[in-house]
PDB file of C-alpha atoms in Angstrom:
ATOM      1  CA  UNK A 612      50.649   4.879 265.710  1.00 53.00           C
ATOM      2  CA  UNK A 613      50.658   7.657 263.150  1.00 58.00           C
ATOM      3  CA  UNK A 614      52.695   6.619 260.243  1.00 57.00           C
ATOM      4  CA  UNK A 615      56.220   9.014 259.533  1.00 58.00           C
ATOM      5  CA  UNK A 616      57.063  10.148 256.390  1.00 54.00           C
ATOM      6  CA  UNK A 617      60.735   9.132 257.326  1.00 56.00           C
ATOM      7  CA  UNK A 618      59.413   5.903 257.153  1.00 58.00           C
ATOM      8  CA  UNK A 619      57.991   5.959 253.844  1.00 56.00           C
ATOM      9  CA  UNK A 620      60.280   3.532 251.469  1.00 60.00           C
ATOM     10  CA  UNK A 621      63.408   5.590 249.844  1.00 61.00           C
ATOM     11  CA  UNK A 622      62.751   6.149 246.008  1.00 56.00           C
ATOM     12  CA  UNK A 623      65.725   4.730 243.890  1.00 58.00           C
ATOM     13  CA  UNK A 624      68.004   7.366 242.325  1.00 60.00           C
ATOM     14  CA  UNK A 625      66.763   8.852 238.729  1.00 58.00           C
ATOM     15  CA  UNK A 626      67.557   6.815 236.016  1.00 60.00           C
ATOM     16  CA  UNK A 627      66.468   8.419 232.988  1.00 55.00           C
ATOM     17  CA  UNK A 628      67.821   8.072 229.392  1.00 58.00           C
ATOM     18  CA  UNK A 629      69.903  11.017 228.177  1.00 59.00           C
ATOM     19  CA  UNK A 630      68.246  13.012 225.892  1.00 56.00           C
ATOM     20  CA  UNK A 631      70.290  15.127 223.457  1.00 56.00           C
ATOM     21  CA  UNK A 632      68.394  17.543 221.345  1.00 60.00           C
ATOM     22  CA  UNK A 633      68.821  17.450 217.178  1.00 60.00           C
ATOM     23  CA  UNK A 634      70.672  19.504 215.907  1.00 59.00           C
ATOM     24  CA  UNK A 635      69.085  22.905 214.600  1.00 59.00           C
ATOM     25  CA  UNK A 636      70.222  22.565 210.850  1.00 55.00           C
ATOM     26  CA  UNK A 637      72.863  20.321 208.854  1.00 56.00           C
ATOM     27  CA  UNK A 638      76.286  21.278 209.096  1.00 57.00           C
ATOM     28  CA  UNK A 639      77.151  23.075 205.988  1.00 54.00           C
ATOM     29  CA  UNK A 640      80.616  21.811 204.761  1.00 53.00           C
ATOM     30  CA  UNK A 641      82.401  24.471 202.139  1.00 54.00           C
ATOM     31  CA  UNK A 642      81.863  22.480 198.379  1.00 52.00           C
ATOM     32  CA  UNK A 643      84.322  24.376 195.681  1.00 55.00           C
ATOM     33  CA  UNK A 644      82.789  24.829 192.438  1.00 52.00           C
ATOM     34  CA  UNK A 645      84.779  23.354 190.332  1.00 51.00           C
ATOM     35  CA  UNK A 646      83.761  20.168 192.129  1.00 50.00           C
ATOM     36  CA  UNK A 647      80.969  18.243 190.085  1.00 50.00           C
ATOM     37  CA  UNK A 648      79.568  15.876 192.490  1.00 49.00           C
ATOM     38  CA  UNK A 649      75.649  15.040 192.851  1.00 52.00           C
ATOM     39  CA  UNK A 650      74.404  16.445 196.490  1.00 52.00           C
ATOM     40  CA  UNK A 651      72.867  14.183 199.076  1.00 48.00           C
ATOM     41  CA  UNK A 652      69.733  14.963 200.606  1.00 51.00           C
ATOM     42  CA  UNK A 653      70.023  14.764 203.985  1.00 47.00           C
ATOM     43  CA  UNK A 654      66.305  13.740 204.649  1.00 49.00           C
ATOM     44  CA  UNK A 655      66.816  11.116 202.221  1.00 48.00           C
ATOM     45  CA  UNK A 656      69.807   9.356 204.449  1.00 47.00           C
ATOM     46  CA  UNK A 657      69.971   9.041 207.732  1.00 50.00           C
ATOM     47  CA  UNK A 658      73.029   6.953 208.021  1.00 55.00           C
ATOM     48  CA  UNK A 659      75.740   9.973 208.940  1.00 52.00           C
ATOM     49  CA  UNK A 660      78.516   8.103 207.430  1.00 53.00           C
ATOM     50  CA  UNK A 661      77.180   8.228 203.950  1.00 51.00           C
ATOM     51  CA  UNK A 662      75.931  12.103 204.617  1.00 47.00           C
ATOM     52  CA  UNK A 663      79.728  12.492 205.680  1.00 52.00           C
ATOM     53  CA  UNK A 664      81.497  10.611 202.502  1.00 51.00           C
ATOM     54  CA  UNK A 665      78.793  12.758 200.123  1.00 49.00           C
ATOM     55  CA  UNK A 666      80.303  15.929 201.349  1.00 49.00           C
ATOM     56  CA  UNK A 667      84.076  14.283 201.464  1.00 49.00           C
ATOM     57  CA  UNK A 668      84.176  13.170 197.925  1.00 50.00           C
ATOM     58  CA  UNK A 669      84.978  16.493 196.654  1.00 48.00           C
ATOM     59  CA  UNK A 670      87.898  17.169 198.164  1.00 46.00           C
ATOM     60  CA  UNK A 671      89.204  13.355 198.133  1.00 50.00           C
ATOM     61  CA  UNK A 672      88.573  13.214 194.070  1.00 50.00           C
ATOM     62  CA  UNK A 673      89.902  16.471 193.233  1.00 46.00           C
ATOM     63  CA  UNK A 674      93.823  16.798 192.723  1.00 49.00           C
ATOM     64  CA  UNK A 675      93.731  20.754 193.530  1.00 49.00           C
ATOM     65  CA  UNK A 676      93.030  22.372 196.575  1.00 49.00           C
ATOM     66  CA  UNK A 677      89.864  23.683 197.357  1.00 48.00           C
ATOM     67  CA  UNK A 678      91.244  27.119 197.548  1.00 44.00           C
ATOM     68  CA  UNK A 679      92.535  27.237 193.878  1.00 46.00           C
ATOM     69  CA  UNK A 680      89.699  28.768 192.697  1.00 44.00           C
ATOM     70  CA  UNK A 681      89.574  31.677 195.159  1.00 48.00           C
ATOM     71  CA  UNK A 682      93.479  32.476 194.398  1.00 43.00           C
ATOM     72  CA  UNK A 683      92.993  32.039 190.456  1.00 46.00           C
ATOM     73  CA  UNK A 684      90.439  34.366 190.863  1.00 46.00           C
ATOM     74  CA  UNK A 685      92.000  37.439 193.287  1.00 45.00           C
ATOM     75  CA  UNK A 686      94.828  37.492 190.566  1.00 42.00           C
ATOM     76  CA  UNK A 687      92.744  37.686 187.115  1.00 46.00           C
ATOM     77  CA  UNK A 688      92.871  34.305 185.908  1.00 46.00           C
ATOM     78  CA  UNK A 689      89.495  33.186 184.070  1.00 49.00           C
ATOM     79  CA  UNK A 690      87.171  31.221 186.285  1.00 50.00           C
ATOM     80  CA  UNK A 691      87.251  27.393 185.058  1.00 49.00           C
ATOM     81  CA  UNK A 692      83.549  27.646 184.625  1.00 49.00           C
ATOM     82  CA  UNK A 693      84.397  30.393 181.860  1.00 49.00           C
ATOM     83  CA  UNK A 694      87.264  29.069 179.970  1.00 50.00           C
ATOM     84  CA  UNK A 695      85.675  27.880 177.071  1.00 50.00           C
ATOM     85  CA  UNK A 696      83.969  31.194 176.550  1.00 54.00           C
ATOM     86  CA  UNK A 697      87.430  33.176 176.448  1.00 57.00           C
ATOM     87  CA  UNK A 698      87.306  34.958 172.469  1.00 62.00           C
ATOM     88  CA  UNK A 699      90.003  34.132 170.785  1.00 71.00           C
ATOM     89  CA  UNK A 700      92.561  37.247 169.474  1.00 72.00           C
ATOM     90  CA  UNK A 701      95.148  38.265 166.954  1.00 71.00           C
ATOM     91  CA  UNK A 702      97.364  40.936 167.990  1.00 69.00           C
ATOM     92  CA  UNK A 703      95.188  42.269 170.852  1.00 70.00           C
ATOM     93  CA  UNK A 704      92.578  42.371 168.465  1.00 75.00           C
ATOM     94  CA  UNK A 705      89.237  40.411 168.106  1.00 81.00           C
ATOM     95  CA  UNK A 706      89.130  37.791 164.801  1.00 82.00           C
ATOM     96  CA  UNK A 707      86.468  40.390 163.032  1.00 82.00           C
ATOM     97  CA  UNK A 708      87.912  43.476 164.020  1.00 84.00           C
ATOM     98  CA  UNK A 709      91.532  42.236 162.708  1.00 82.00           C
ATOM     99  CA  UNK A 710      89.884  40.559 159.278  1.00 87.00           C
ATOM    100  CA  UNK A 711      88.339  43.736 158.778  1.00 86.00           C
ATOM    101  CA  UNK A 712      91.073  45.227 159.138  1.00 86.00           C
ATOM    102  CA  UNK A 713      92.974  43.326 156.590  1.00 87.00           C
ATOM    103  CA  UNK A 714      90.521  43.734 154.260  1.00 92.00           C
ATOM    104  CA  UNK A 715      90.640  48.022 154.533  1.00 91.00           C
ATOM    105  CA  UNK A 716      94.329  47.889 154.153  1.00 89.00           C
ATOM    106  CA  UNK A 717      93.809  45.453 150.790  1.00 92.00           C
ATOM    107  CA  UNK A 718      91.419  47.931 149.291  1.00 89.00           C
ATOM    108  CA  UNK A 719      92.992  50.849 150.435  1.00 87.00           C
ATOM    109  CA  UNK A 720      96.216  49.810 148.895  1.00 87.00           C
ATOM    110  CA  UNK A 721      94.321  48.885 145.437  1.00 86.00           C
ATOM    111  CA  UNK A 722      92.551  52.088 145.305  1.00 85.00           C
ATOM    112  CA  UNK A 723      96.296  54.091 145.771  1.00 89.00           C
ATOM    113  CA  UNK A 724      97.681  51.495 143.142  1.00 83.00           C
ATOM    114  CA  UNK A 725      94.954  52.697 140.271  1.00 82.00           C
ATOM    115  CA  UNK A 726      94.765  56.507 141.258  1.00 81.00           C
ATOM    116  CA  UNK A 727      98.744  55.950 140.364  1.00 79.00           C
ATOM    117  CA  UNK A 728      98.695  54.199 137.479  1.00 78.00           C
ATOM    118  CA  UNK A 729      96.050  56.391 136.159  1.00 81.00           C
ATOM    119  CA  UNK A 730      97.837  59.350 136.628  1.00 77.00           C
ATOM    120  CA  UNK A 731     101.038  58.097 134.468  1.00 76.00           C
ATOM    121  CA  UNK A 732      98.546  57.410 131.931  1.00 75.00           C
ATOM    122  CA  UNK A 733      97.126  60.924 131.769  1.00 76.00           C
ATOM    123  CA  UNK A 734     100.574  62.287 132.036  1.00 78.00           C
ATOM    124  CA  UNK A 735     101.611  60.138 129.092  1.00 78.00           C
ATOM    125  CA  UNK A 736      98.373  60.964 126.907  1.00 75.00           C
ATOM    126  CA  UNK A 737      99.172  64.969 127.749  1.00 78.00           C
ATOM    127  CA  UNK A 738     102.417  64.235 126.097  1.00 77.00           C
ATOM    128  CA  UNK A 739     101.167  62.912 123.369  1.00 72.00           C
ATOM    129  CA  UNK A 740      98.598  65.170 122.818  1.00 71.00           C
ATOM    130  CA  UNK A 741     101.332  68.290 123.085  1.00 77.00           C
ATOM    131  CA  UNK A 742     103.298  66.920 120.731  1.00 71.00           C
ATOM    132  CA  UNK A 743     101.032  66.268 118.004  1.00 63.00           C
ATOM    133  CA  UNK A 744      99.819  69.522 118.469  1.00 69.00           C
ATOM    134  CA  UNK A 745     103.048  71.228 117.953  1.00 65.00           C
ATOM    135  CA  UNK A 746     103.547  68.987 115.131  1.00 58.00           C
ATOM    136  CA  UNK A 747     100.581  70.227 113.298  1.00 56.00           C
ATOM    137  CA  UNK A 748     101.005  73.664 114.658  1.00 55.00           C
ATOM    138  CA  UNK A 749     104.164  73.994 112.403  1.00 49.00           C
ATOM    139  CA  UNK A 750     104.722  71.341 109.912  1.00 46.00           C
ATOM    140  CA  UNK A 751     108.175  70.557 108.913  1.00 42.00           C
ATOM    141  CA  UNK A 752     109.227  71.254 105.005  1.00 43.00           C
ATOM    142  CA  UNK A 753     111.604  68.583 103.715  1.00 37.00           C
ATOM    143  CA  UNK A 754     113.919  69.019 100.140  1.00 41.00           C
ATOM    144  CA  UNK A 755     115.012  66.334  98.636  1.00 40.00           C
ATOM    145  CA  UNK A 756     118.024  66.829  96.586  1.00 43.00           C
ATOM    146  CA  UNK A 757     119.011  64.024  94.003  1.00 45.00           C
ATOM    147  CA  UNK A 758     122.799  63.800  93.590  1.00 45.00           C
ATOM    148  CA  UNK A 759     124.857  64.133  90.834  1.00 43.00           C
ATOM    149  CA  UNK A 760     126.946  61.270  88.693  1.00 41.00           C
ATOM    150  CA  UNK A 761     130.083  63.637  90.289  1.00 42.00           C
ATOM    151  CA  UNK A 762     129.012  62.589  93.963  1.00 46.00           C
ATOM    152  CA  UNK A 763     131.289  60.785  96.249  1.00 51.00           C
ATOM    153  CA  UNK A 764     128.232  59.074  97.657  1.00 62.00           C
ATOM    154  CA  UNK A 765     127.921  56.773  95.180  1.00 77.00           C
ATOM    155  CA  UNK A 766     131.572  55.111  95.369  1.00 72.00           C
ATOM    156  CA  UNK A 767     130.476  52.714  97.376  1.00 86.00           C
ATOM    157  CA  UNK A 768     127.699  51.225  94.686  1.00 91.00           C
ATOM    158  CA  UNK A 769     129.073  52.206  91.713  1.00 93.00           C
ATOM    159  CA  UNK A 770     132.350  50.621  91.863  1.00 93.00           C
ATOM    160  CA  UNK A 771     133.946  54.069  91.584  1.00 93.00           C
ATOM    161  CA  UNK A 772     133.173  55.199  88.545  1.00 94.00           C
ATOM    162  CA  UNK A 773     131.301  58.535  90.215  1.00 90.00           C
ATOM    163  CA  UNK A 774     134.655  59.120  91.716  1.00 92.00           C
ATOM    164  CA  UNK A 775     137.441  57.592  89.173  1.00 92.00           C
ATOM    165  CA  UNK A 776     135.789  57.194  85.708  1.00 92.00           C
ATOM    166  CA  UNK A 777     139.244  56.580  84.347  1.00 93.00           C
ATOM    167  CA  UNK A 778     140.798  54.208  86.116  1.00 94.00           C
ATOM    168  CA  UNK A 779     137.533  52.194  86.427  1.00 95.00           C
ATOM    169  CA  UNK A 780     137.101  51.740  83.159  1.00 95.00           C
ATOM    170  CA  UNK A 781     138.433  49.082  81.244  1.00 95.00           C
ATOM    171  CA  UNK A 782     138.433  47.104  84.557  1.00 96.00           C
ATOM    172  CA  UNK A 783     137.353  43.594  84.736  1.00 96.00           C
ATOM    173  CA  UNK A 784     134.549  41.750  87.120  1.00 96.00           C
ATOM    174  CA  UNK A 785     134.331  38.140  87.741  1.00 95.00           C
ATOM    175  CA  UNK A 786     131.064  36.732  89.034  1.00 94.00           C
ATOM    176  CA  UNK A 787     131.733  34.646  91.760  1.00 92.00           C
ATOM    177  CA  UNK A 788     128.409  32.568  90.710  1.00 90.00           C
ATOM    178  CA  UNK A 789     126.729  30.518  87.655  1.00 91.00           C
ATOM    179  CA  UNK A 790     129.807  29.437  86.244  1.00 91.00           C
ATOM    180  CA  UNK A 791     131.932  32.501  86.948  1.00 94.00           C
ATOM    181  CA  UNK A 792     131.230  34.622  83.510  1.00 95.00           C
ATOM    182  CA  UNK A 793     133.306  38.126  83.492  1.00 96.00           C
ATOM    183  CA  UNK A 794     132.119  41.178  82.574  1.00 97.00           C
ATOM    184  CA  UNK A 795     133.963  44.495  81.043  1.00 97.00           C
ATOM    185  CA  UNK A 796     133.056  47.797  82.910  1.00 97.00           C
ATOM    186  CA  UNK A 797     132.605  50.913  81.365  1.00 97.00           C
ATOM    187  CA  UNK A 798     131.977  54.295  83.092  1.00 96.00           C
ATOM    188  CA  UNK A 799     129.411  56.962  81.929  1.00 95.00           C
ATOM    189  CA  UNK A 800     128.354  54.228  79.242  1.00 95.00           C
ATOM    190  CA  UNK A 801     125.338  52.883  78.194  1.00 96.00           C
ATOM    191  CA  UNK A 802     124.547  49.093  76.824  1.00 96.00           C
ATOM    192  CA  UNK A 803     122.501  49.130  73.936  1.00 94.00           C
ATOM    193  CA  UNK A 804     119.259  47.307  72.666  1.00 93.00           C
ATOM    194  CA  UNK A 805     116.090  47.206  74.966  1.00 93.00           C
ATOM    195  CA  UNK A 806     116.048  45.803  78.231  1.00 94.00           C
ATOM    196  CA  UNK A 807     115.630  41.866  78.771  1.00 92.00           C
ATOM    197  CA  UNK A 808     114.616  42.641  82.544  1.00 93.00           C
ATOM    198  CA  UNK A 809     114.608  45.289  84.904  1.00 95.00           C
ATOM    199  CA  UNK A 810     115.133  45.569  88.715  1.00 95.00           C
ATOM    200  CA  UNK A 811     116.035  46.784  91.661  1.00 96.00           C
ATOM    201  CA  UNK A 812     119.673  45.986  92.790  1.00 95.00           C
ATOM    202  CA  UNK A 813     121.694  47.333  96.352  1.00 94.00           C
ATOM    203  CA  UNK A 814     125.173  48.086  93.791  1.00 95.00           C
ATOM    204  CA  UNK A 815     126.490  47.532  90.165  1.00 96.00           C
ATOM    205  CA  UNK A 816     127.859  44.299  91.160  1.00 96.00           C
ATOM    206  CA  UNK A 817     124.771  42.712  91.922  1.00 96.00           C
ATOM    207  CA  UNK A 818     123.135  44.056  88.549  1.00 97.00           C
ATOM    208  CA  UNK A 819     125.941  42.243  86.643  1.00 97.00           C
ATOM    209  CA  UNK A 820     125.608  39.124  89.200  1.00 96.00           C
ATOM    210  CA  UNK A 821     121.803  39.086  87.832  1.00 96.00           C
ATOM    211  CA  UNK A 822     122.713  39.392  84.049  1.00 96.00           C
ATOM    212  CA  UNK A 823     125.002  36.357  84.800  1.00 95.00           C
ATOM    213  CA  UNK A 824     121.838  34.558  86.475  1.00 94.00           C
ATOM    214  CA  UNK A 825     119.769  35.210  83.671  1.00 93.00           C
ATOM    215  CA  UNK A 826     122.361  33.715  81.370  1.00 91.00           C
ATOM    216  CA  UNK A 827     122.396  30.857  83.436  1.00 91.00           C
ATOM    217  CA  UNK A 828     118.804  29.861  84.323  1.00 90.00           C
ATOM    218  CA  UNK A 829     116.642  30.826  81.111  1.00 85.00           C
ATOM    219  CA  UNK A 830     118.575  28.683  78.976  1.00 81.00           C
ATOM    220  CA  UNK A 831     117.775  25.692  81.125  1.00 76.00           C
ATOM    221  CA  UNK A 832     114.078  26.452  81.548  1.00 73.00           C
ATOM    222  CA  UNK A 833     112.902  27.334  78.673  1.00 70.00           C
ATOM    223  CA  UNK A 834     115.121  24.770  76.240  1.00 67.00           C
ATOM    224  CA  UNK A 835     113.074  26.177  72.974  1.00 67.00           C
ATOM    225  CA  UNK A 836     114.562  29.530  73.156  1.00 61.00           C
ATOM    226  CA  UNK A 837     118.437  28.363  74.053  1.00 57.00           C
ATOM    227  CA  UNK A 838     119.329  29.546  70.593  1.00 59.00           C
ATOM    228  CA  UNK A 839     117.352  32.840  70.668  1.00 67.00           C
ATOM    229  CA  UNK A 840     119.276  36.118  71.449  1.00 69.00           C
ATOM    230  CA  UNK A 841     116.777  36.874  74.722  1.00 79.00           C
ATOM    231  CA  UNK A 842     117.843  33.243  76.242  1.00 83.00           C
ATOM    232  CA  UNK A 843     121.349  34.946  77.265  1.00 89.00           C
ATOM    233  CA  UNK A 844     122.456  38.693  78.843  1.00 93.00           C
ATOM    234  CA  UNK A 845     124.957  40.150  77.045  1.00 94.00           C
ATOM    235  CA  UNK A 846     125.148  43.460  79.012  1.00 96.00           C
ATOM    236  CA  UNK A 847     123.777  45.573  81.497  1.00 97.00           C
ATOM    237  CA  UNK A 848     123.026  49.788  81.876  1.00 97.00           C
ATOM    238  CA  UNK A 849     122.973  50.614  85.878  1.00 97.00           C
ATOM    239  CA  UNK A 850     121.715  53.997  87.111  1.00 95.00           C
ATOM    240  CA  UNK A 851     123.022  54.688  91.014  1.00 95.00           C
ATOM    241  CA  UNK A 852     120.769  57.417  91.456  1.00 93.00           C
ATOM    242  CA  UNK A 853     117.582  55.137  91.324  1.00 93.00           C
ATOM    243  CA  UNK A 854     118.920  53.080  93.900  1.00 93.00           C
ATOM    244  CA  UNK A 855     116.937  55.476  95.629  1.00 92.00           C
ATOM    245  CA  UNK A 856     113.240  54.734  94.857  1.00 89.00           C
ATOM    246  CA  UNK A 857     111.866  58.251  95.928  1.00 90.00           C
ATOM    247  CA  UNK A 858     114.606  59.184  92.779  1.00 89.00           C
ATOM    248  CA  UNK A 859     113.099  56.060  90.689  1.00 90.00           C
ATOM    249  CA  UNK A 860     109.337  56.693  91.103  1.00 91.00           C
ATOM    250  CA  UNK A 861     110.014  60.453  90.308  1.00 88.00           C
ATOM    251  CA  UNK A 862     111.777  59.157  87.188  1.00 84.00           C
ATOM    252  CA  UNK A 863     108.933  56.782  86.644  1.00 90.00           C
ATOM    253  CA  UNK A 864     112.220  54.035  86.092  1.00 91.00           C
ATOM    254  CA  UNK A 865     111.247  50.184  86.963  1.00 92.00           C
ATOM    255  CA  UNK A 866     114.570  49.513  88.627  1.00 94.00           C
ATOM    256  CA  UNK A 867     117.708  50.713  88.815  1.00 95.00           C
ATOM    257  CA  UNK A 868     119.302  47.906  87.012  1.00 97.00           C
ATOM    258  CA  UNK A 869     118.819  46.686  83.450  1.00 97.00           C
ATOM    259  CA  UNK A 870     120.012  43.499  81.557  1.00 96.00           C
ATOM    260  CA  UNK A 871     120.070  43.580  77.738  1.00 95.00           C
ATOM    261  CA  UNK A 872     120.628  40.966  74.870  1.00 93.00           C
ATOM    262  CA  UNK A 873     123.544  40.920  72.843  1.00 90.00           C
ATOM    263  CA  UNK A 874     125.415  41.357  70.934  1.00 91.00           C
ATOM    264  CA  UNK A 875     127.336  43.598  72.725  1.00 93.00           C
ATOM    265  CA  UNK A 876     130.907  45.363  72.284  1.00 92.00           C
ATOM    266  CA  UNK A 877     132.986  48.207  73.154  1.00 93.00           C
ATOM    267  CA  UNK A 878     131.764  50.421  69.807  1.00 93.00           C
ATOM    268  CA  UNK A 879     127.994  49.779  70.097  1.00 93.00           C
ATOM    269  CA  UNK A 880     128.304  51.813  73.952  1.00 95.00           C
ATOM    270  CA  UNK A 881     126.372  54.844  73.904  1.00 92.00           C
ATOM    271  CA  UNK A 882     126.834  58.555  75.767  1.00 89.00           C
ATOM    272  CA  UNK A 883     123.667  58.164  78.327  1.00 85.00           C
ATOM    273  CA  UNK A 884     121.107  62.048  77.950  1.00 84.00           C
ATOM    274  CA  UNK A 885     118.991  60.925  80.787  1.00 84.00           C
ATOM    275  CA  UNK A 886     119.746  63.582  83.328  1.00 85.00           C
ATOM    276  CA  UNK A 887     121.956  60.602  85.662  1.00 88.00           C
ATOM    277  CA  UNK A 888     124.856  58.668  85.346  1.00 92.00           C
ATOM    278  CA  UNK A 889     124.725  55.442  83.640  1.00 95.00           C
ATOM    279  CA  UNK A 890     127.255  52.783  83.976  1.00 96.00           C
ATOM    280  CA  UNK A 891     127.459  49.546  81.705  1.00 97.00           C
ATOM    281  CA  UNK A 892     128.827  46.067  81.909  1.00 97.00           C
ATOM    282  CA  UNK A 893     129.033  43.824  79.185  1.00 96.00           C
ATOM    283  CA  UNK A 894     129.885  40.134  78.779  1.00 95.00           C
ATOM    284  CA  UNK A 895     133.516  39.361  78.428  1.00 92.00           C
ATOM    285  CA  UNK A 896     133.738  36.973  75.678  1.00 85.00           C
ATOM    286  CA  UNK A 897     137.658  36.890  74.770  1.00 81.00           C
ATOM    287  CA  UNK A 898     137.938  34.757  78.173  1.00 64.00           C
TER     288      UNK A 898
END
């Protein structure tokens, strides 16, 4: 009999593996860049659970969220990649631009100071210069008049015998030094014999003050000549016009005081012809 195809034996059902096709490409996973972490290759590995940890580790390590950077950045803050080259600024301004700065104000304030300072300088020398030149221009003419023995002026030097010749005279002065000697005065007088010493004295007092001096010192320093007649000062002659030394050097006087040797007494005074008063002194020996 003709064999049946309904009688062939019956095929089992299929049982073929499943076959699931590779992916086309890895999955890319979103890394932020501020994450530092060394990439995996993925040919390298083909355990998935170590591909998946190399891509997890960025967002498990860092303490920020992986959108930080993209805010930061939409609202001007400085990319942490770029932090460290921020320039630092004073007052808006960069560190040359502000120490050049500085440094134009500091000269600029130097060069205002001398073009001032200079100026008062020139003003000062013009001054100068203006008034020497209207010295010279008219040069002033100065008198000198010498005063008279009648002048009040010299009351105050002359123990008042320029002023009260009258009353002065006769009067009595008592040194108040080298053992107190006094002395006789006599107005419009003068002491004769030549001069021990002359000098130049501020009033009559201190000319008889020096004739007591004299008396008092020469004795003791030169002891040969204690007995001699120049070892004491009997008298002086003072001339209160040459307290003035324009008055003495046109007089050609040495002083305006002079102490003479004794002896001395009332009748040996002299009228003074020397065109000034002179007013004596002499020692005072009845005390």
């Amino acid at each position: 009999m003709p064999p049946r195809h309904d009688e062939a034996p019956e095929l089992a059902p299929p049982n073929f593996p499943e076959v699931h096709l590779p992916p086309s490409g890895p999955e890319a996973v979103y890394v932020p860049l501020h994450a530092q972490a060394t990439p995996v290759k993925l040919e390298e590995s083909t355990n998935p659970s170590t591909i998946n940890a190399a891509y997890a580790a960025p967002f498990e390590n860092s303490s920020s969220s992986p959108y930080t950077y993209d805010l930061q950045s939409a609202y001007g803050a400085v990319p942490p990649t770029e932090q460290g080259k921020a320039h630092k600024r004073i007052l808006g301004c960069s560190i040359l631009v502000f120490t050049l700065s500085v440094i134009i104000a500091i000269l600029s304030a130097a060069v205002i100071g001398l073009a001032a300072g200079t100026g008062v300088e020139a003003n000062r020398a013009n001054d100068a210069e203006a008034r020497l030149a209207s010295m010279t221009s008219s040069p002033t003419t100065v008198t000198v008049t010498a005063p008279t023995s009648t002048s009040s002026g010299f009351s105050n030097i002359d123990k008042g015998c320029s002023t009260n010749s009258a009353s002065v005279t006769g009067s009595t002065y008592t040194s108040q030094f080298f053992d107190r000697p006094a002395f006789k005065i006599y107005c419009n007088s003068d002491a004769p014999n030549n001069p021990l010493s002359s000098l130049f004295v501020g009033d009559f007092d201190d000319c008889i003050d020096a004739c007591a001096s004299y008396s008092f010192y020469i004795p003791s320093d030169f002891s040969n000549n204690a007995t001699s007649n120049n070892a004491t000062c009997a008298g002086v002659s003072f001339i209160p016009a040459w307290t003035n030394r324009t008055f003495a050097v046109e007089g050609n006087a040495p002083g305006n005081c002079y102490l003479k040797p004794g002896p001395q007494n009332e009748t040996a005074l002299n009228n003074p012809n020397i065109g000034s008063a002179v007013h004596a002194a002499i020692l005072d020996t009845s005390s």
